[in-house]
CSV table of C-alpha atoms and ligand atoms in Angstrom, one decimal:
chain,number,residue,atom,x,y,z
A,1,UNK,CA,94.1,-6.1,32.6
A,2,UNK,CA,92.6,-5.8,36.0
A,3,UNK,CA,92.2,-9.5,36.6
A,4,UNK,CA,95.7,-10.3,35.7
A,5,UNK,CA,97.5,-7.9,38.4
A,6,UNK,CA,94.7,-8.1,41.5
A,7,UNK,CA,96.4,-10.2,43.8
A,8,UNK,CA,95.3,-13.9,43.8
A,9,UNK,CA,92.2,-14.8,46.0
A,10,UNK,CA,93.2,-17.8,48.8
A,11,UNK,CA,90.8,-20.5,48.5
A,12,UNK,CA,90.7,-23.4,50.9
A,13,UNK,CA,89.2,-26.4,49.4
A,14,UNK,CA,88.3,-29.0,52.1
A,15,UNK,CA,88.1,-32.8,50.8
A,16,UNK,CA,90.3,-31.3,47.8
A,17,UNK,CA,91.7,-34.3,47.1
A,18,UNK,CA,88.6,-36.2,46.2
A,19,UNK,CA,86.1,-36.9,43.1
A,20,UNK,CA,84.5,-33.7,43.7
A,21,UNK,CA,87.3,-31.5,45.1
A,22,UNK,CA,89.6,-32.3,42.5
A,23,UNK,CA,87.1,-31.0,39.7
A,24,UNK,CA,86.5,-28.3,41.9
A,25,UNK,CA,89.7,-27.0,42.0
A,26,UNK,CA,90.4,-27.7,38.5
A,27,UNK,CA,87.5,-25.3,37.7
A,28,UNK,CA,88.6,-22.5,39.7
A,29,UNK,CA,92.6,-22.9,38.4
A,30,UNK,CA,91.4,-22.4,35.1
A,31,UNK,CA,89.9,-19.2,35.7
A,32,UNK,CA,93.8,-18.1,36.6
A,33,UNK,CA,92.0,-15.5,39.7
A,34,UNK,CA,92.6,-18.2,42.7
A,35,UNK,CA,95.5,-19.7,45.1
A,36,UNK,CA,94.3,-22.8,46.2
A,37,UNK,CA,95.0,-24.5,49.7
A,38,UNK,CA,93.6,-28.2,49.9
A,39,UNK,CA,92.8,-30.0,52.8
A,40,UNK,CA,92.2,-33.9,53.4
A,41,UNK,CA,92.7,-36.8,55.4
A,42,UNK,CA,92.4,-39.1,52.7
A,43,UNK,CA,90.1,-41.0,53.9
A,44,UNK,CA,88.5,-41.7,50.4
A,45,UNK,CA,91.2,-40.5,48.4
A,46,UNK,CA,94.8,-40.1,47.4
A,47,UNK,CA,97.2,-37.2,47.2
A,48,UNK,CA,98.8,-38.1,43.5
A,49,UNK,CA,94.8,-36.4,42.5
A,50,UNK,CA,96.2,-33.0,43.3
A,51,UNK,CA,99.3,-33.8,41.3
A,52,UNK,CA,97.4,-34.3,38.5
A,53,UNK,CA,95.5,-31.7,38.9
A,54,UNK,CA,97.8,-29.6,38.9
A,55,UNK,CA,99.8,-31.1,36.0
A,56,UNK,CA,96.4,-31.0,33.8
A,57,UNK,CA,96.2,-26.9,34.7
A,58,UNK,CA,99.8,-26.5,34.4
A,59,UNK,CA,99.4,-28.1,31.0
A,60,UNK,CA,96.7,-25.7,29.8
A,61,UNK,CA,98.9,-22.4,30.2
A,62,UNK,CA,100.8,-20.5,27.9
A,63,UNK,CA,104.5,-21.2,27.1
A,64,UNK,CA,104.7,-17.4,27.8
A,65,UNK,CA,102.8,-18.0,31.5
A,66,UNK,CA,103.5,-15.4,34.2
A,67,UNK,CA,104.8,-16.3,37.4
A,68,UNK,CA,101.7,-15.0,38.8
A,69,UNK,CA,99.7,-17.6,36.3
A,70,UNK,CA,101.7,-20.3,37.2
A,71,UNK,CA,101.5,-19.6,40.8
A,72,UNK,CA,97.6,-20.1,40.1
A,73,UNK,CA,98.1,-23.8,39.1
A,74,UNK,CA,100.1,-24.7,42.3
A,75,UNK,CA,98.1,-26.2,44.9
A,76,UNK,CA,99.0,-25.6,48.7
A,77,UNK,CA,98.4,-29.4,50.0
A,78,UNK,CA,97.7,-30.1,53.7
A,79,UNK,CA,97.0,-33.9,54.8
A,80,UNK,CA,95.0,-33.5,58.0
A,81,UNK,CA,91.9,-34.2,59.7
A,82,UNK,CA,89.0,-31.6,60.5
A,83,UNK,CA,88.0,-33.1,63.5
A,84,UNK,CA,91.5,-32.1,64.7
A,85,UNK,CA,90.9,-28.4,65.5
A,86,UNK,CA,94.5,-27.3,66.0
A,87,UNK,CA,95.6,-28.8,62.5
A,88,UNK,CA,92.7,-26.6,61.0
A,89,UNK,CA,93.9,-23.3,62.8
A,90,UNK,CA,97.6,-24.3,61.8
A,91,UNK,CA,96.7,-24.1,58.3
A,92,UNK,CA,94.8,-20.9,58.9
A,93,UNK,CA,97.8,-19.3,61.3
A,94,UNK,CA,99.8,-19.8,58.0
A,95,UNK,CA,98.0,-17.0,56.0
A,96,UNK,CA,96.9,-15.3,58.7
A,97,UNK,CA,93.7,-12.8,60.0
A,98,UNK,CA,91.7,-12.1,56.5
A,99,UNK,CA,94.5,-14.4,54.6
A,100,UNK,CA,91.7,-17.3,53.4
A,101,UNK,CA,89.4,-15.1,51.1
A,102,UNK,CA,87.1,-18.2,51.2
A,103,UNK,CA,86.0,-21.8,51.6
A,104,UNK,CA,84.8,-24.9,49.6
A,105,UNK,CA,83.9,-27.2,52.7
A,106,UNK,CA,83.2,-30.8,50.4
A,107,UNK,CA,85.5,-33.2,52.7
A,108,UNK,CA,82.5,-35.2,54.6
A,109,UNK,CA,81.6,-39.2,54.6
A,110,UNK,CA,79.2,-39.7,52.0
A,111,UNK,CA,78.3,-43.4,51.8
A,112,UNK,CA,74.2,-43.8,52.9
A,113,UNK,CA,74.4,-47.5,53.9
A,114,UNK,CA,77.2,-47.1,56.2
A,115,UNK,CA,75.9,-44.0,57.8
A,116,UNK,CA,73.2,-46.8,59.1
A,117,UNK,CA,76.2,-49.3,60.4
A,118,UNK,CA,78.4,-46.2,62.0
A,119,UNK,CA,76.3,-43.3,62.5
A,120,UNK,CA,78.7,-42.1,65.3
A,121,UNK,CA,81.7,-41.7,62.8
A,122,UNK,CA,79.4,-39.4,60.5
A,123,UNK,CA,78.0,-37.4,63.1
A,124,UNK,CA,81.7,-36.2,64.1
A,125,UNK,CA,83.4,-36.5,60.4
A,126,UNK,CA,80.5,-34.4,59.2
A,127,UNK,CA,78.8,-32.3,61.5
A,128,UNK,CA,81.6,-32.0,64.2
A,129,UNK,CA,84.5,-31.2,61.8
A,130,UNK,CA,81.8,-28.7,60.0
A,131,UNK,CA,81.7,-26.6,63.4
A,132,UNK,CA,85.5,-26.8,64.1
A,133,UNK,CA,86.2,-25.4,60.2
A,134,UNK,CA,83.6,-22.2,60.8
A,135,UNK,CA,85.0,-21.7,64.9
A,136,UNK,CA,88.3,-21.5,63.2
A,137,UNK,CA,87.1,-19.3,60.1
A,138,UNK,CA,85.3,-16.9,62.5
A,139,UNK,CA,88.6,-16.8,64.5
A,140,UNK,CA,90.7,-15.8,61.2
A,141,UNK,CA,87.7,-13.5,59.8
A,142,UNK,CA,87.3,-15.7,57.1
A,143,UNK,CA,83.5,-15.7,56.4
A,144,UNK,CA,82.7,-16.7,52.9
A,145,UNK,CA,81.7,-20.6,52.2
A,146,UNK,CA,80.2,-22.9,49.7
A,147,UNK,CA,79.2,-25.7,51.6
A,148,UNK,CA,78.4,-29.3,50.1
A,149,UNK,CA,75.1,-30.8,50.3
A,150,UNK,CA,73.3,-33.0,49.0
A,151,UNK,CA,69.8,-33.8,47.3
A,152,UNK,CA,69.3,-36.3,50.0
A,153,UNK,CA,68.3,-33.6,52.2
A,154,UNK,CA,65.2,-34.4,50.7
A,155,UNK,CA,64.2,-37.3,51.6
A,156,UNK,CA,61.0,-38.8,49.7
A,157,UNK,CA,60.1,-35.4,48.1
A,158,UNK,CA,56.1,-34.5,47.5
A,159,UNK,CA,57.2,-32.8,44.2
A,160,UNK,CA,59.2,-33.7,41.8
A,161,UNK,CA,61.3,-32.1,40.1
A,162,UNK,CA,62.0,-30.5,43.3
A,163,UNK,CA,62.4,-27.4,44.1
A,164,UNK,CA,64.7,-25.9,46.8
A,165,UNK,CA,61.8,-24.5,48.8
A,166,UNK,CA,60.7,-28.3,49.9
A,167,UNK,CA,60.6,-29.2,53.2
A,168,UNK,CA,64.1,-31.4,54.2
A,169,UNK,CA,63.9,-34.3,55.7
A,170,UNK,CA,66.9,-36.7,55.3
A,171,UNK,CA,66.8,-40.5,56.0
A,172,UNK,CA,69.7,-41.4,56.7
A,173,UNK,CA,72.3,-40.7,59.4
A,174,UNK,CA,74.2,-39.4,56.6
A,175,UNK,CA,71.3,-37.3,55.2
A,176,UNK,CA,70.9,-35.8,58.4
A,177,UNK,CA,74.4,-35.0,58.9
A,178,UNK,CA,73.5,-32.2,55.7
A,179,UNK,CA,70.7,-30.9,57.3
A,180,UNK,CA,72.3,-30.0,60.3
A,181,UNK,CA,75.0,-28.8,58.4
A,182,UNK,CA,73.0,-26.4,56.7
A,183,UNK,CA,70.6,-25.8,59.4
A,184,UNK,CA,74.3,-24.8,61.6
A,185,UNK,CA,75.3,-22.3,58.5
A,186,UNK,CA,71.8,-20.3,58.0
A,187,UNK,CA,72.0,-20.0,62.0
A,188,UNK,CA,75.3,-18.8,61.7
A,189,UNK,CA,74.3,-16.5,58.8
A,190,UNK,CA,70.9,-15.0,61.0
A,191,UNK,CA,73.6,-14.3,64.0
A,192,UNK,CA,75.9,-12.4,62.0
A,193,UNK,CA,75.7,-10.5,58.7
A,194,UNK,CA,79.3,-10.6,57.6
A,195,UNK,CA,79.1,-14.4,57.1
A,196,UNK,CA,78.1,-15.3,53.4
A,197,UNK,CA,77.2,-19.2,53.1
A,198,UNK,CA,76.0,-21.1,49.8
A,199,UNK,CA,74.7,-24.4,50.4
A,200,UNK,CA,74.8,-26.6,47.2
A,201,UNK,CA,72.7,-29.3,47.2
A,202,UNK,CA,74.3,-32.0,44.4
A,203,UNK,CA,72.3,-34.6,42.5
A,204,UNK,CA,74.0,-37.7,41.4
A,205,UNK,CA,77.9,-36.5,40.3
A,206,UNK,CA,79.3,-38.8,37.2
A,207,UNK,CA,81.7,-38.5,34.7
A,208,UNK,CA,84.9,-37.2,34.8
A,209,UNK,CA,87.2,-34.5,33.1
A,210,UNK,CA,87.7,-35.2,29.3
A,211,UNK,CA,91.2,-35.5,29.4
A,212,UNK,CA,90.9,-38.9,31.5
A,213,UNK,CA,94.0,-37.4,33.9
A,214,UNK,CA,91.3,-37.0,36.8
A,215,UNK,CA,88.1,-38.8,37.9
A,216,UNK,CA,86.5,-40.9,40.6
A,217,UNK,CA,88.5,-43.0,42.5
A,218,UNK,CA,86.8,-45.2,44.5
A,219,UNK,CA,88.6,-47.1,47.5
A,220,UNK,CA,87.4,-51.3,47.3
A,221,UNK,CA,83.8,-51.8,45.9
A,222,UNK,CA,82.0,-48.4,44.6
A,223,UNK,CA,79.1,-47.8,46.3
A,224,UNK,CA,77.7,-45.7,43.3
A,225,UNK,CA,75.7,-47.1,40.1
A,226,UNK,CA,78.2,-45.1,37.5
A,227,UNK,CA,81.3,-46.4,38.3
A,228,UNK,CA,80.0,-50.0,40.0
A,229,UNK,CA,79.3,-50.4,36.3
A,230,UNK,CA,82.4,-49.1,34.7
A,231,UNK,CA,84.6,-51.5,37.5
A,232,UNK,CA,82.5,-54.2,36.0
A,233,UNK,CA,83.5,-53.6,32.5
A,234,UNK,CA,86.9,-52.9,33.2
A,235,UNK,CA,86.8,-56.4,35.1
A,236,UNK,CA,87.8,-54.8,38.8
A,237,UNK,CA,84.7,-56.2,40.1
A,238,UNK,CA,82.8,-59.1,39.7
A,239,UNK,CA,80.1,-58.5,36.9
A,240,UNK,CA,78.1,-61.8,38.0
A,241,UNK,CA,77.6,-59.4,41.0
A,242,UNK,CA,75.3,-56.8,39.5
A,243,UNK,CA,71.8,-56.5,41.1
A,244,UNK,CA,68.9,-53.8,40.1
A,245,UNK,CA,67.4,-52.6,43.3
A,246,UNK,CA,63.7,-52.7,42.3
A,247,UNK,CA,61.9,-52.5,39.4
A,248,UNK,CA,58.5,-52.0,40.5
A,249,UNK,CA,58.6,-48.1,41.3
A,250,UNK,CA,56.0,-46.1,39.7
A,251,UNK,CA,58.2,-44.7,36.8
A,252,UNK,CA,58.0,-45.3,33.3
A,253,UNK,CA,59.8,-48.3,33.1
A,254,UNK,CA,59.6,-49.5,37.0
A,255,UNK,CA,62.9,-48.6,37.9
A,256,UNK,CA,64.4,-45.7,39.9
A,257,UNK,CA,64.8,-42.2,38.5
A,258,UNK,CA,68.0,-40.2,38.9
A,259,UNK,CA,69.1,-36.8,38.4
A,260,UNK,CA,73.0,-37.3,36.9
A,261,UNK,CA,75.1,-33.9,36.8
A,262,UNK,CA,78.3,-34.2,35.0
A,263,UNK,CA,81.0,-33.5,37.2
A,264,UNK,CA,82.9,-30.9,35.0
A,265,UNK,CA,79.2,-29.2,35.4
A,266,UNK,CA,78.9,-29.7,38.9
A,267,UNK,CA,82.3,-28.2,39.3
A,268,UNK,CA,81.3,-25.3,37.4
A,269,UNK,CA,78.6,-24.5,39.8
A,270,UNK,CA,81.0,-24.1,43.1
A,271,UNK,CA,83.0,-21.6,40.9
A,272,UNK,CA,79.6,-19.5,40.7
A,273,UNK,CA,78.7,-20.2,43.7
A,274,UNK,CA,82.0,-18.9,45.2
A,275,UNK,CA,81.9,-15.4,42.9
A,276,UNK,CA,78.0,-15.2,44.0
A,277,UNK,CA,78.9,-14.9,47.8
A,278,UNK,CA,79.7,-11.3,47.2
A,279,UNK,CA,76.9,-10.6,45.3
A,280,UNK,CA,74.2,-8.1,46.8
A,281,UNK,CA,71.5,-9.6,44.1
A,282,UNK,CA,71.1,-13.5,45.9
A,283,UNK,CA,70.4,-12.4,49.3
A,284,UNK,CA,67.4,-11.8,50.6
A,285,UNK,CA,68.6,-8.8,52.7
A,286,UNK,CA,68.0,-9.9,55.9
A,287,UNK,CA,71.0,-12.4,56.0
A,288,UNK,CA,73.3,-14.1,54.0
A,289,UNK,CA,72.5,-17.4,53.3
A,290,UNK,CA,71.3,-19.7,50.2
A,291,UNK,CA,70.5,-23.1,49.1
A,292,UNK,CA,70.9,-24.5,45.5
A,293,UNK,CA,70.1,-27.6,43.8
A,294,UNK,CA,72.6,-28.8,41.1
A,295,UNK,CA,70.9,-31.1,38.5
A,296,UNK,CA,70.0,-31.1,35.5
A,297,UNK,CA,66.5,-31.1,36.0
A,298,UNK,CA,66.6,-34.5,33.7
A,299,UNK,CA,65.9,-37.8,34.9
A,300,UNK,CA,67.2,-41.2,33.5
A,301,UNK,CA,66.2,-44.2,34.9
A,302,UNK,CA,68.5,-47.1,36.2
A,303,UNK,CA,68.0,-49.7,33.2
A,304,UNK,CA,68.8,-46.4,30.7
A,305,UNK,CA,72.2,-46.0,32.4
A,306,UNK,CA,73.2,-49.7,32.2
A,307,UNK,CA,71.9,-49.7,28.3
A,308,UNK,CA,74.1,-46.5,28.3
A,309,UNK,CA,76.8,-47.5,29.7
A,310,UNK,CA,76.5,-51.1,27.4
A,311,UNK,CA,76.8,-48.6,24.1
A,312,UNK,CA,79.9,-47.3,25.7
A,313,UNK,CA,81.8,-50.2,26.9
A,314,UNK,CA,80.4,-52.8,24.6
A,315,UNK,CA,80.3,-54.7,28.0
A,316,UNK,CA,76.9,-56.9,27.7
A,317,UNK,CA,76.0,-56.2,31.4
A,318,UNK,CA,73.6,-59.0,32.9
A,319,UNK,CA,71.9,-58.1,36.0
A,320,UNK,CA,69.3,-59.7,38.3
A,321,UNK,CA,66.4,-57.5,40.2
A,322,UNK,CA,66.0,-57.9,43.2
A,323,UNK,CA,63.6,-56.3,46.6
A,324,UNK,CA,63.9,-52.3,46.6
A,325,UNK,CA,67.0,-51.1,48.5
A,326,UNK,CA,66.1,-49.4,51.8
A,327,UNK,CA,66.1,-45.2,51.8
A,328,UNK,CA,65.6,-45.5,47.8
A,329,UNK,CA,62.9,-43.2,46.1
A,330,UNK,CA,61.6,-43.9,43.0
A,331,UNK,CA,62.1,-40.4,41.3
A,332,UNK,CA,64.5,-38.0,42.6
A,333,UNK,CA,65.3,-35.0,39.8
A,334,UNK,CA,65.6,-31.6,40.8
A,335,UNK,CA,64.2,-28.5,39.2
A,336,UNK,CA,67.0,-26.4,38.7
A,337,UNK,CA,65.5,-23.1,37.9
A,338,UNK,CA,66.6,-21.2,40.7
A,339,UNK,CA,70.2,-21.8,40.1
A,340,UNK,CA,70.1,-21.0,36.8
A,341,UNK,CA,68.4,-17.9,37.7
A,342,UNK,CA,70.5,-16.7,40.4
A,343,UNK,CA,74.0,-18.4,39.8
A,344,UNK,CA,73.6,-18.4,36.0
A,345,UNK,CA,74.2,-22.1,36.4
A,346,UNK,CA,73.3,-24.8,33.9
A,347,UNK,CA,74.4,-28.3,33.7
A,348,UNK,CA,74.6,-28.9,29.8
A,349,UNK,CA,76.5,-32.6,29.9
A,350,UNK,CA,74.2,-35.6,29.0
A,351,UNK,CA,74.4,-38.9,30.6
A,352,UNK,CA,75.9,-39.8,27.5
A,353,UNK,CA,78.9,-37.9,28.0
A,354,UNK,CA,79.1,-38.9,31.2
A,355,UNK,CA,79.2,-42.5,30.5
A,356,UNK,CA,82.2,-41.7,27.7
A,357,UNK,CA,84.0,-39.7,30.3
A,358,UNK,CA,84.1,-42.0,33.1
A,359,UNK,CA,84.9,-44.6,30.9
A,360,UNK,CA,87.6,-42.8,29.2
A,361,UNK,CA,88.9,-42.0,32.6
A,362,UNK,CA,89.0,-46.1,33.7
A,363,UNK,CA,90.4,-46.8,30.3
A,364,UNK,CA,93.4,-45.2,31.3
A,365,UNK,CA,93.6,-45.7,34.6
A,366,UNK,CA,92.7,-49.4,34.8
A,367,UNK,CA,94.1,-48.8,38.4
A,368,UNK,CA,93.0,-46.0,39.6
A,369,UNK,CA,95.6,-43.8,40.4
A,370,UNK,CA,97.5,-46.6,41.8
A,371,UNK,CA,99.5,-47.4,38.5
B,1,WQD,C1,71.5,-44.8,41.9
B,1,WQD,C2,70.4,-45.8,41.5
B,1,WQD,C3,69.8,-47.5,43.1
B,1,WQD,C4,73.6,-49.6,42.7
B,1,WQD,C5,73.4,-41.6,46.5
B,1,WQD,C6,73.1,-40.9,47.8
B,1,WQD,C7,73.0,-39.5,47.5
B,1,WQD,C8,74.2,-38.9,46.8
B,1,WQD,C9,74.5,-39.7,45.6
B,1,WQD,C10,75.9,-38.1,48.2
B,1,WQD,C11,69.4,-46.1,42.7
B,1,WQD,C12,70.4,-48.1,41.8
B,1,WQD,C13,72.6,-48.7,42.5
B,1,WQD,C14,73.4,-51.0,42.4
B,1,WQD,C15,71.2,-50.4,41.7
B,1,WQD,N1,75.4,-39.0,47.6
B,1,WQD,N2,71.4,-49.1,42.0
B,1,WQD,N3,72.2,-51.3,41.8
B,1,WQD,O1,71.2,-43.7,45.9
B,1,WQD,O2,70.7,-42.1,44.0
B,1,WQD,O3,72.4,-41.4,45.6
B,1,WQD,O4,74.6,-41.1,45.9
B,1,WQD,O5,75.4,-37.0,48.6
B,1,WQD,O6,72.9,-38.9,48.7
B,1,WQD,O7,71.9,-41.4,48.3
B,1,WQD,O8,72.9,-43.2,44.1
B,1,WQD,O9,74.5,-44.6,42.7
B,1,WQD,O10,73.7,-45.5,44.9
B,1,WQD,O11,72.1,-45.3,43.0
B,1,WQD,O12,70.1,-50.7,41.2
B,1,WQD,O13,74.3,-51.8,42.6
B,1,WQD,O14,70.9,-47.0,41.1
B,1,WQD,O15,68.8,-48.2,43.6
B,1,WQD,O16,68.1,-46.1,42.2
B,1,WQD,P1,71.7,-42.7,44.9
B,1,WQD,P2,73.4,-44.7,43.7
């Protein structure tokens, strides 16, 4: 058929080597159509994710597997730092003008609290290393990206769920880091029609691939509800240590209101997202550029994840509540109509199954992937 003898697309996948990037690429090696190059610092990760990565594709192929298939399950690994131009335009020099078909830009800092203690470090890992990767894609013709944001652009949204037309308005140093980020890519987009940009704007990201050979991999104390609570279980972290940030929000059972996306679900979307920035449908005509929540347009509330994740783990979680935590809202869901609409995306996964598949995952990798 057609697909199997085009030539493989190049795909750079920045932060490849993380939670999200490693799902990511997982998704678009199983469609057999992409050559993946990965970039990170490893910063938050480690490089034995892409190994298993690409064990867990490799795994999935056919005994009778091409060269050309197997070639798709390879990943191109490059361990260096964004905010280092020259090592991003070495990687580029390597395939050359029009070699990188396109980009998945996900490396960034992501943790909310520490954006408050080192705002510095976020502005340049996130918005500075953003405008070296497009100087050097303009350079090498390579205009096509699916950039990751966040539903924090949001702020404390007038209407929930919440739709992609609200107004952003971040918090946080980190927050604001993805709104100039996107703000830096719709300019970019209005100067110059041949750039095609697709901002996705993630929910809360749990879970992990069924297989338990990849997942989140946190570095020390996780930051994030989902897998503070599956270290706890596992006994990595103290579970005398468990607070509940407020429970005296206006939701129905006082706590706060999230919007989890399973990751497999999540990295279903960048795959669409990535085939949709050659699509003449999403535009508006003018210029290139689009924003898309991923959620599930479902909310479960804090005290429903710990229950869940009790069932689960059969761990009896004991937790005390203490003052709200500054920068939370009480409800934060997204609708996702639009991307359903225009990407044909839909996140199907319950928090159930993401709960059994992060656990799965810790189960067998009490470690990590430091075995
Ligand atoms: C979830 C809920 C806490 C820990 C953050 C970023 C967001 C996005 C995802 C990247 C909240 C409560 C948590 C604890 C608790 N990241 N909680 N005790 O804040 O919804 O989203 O990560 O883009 O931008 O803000 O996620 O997992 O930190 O918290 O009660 O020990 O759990 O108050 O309501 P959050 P979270």
């Amino acid at each position: 058929t057609m697909s199997q003898s085009s030539p493989l697309l190049n795909v750079l996948v920045t932060g490849g080597a993380g939670y999200v990037g490693s799902h990511v690429i997982y998704s678009l090696q199983k469609t057999r159509r992409y050559k993946i190059i990965a970039i990170d610092n490893h910063h938050n990760s480690t490089p034995q994710s892409l190994e298993r990565v690409s064990a867990l594709s490799r795994s999935e192929l056919p005994a009778d597997a091409s060269p050309r298939d197997i070639e798709t399950t390879e990943i191109d690994s490059h361990a260096c730092d964004l905010t280092r131009r020259d090592d991003i335009r070495a990687v580029f020099e390597k395939y050359g003008k029009g070699g990188i078909w396109g980009v998945i830009h996900i490396a960034a800092y992501k943790a909310v609290g520490e954006s408050q203690e080192i705002p510095l470090a976020y502005y340049e890992n996130n918005v500075v290393a953003t405008l070296y990767l497009l100087q050097v894609m303009a350079d090498f013709d390579c205009k096509r990206i699916v950039y990751s944001s966040s539903a924090t652009v949001y702020g404390n949204p007038p209407i929930v769920p919440i739709p992609e037309t609200t107004r952003l308005k971040a918090d946080s140093p980190y927050g604001k880091t993805k709104v100039m980020c996107e703000q830096i890519l719709e300019d970019l987009c209005v100067s110059d029609s041949n750039w095609s940009v697709i901002s996705l704007r993630y929910f809360n990201p749990a879970g992990a691939h069924p297989s338990g050979i990849i997942g989140e991999n946190p570095k020390g104390r996780p930051a994030n509800l989902l897998p503070l609570l599956a270290h706890m279980a596992a006994g990595r972290v103290d579970a005398s240590t468990l607070k509940v940030f407020g429970d005296d929000y206006p939701t129905p059972d006082g706590s706060c209101v999230r919007d989890f996306i399973h990751i497999s679900d999540l990295a279903a979307g960048h795959l669409l997202a990535l085939e949709a920035l050659t699509s003449d449908k999403i535009f508006d005509g003018v210029y290139r550029y689009k924003a898309y929540n991923l959620g599930q347009g479902r909310g479960t509330s804090v005290f429903e994840i710990i229950e869940a994740m009790r069932k689960t783990t059969g761990f009896d979680f004991k937790y005390e509540v203490i003052a709200r935590r500054r920068g939370d809202v009480g409800d934060h869901v997204a609708d996702p109509a639009l991307a359903e609409k225009e990407l044909g995306f839909k996140a199907n996964q319950d928090p159930v199954i993401m709960c059994r598949d992060l656990w799965n995952f810790q189960s067998k990798n009490p470690n990590g992937y430091e075995n």
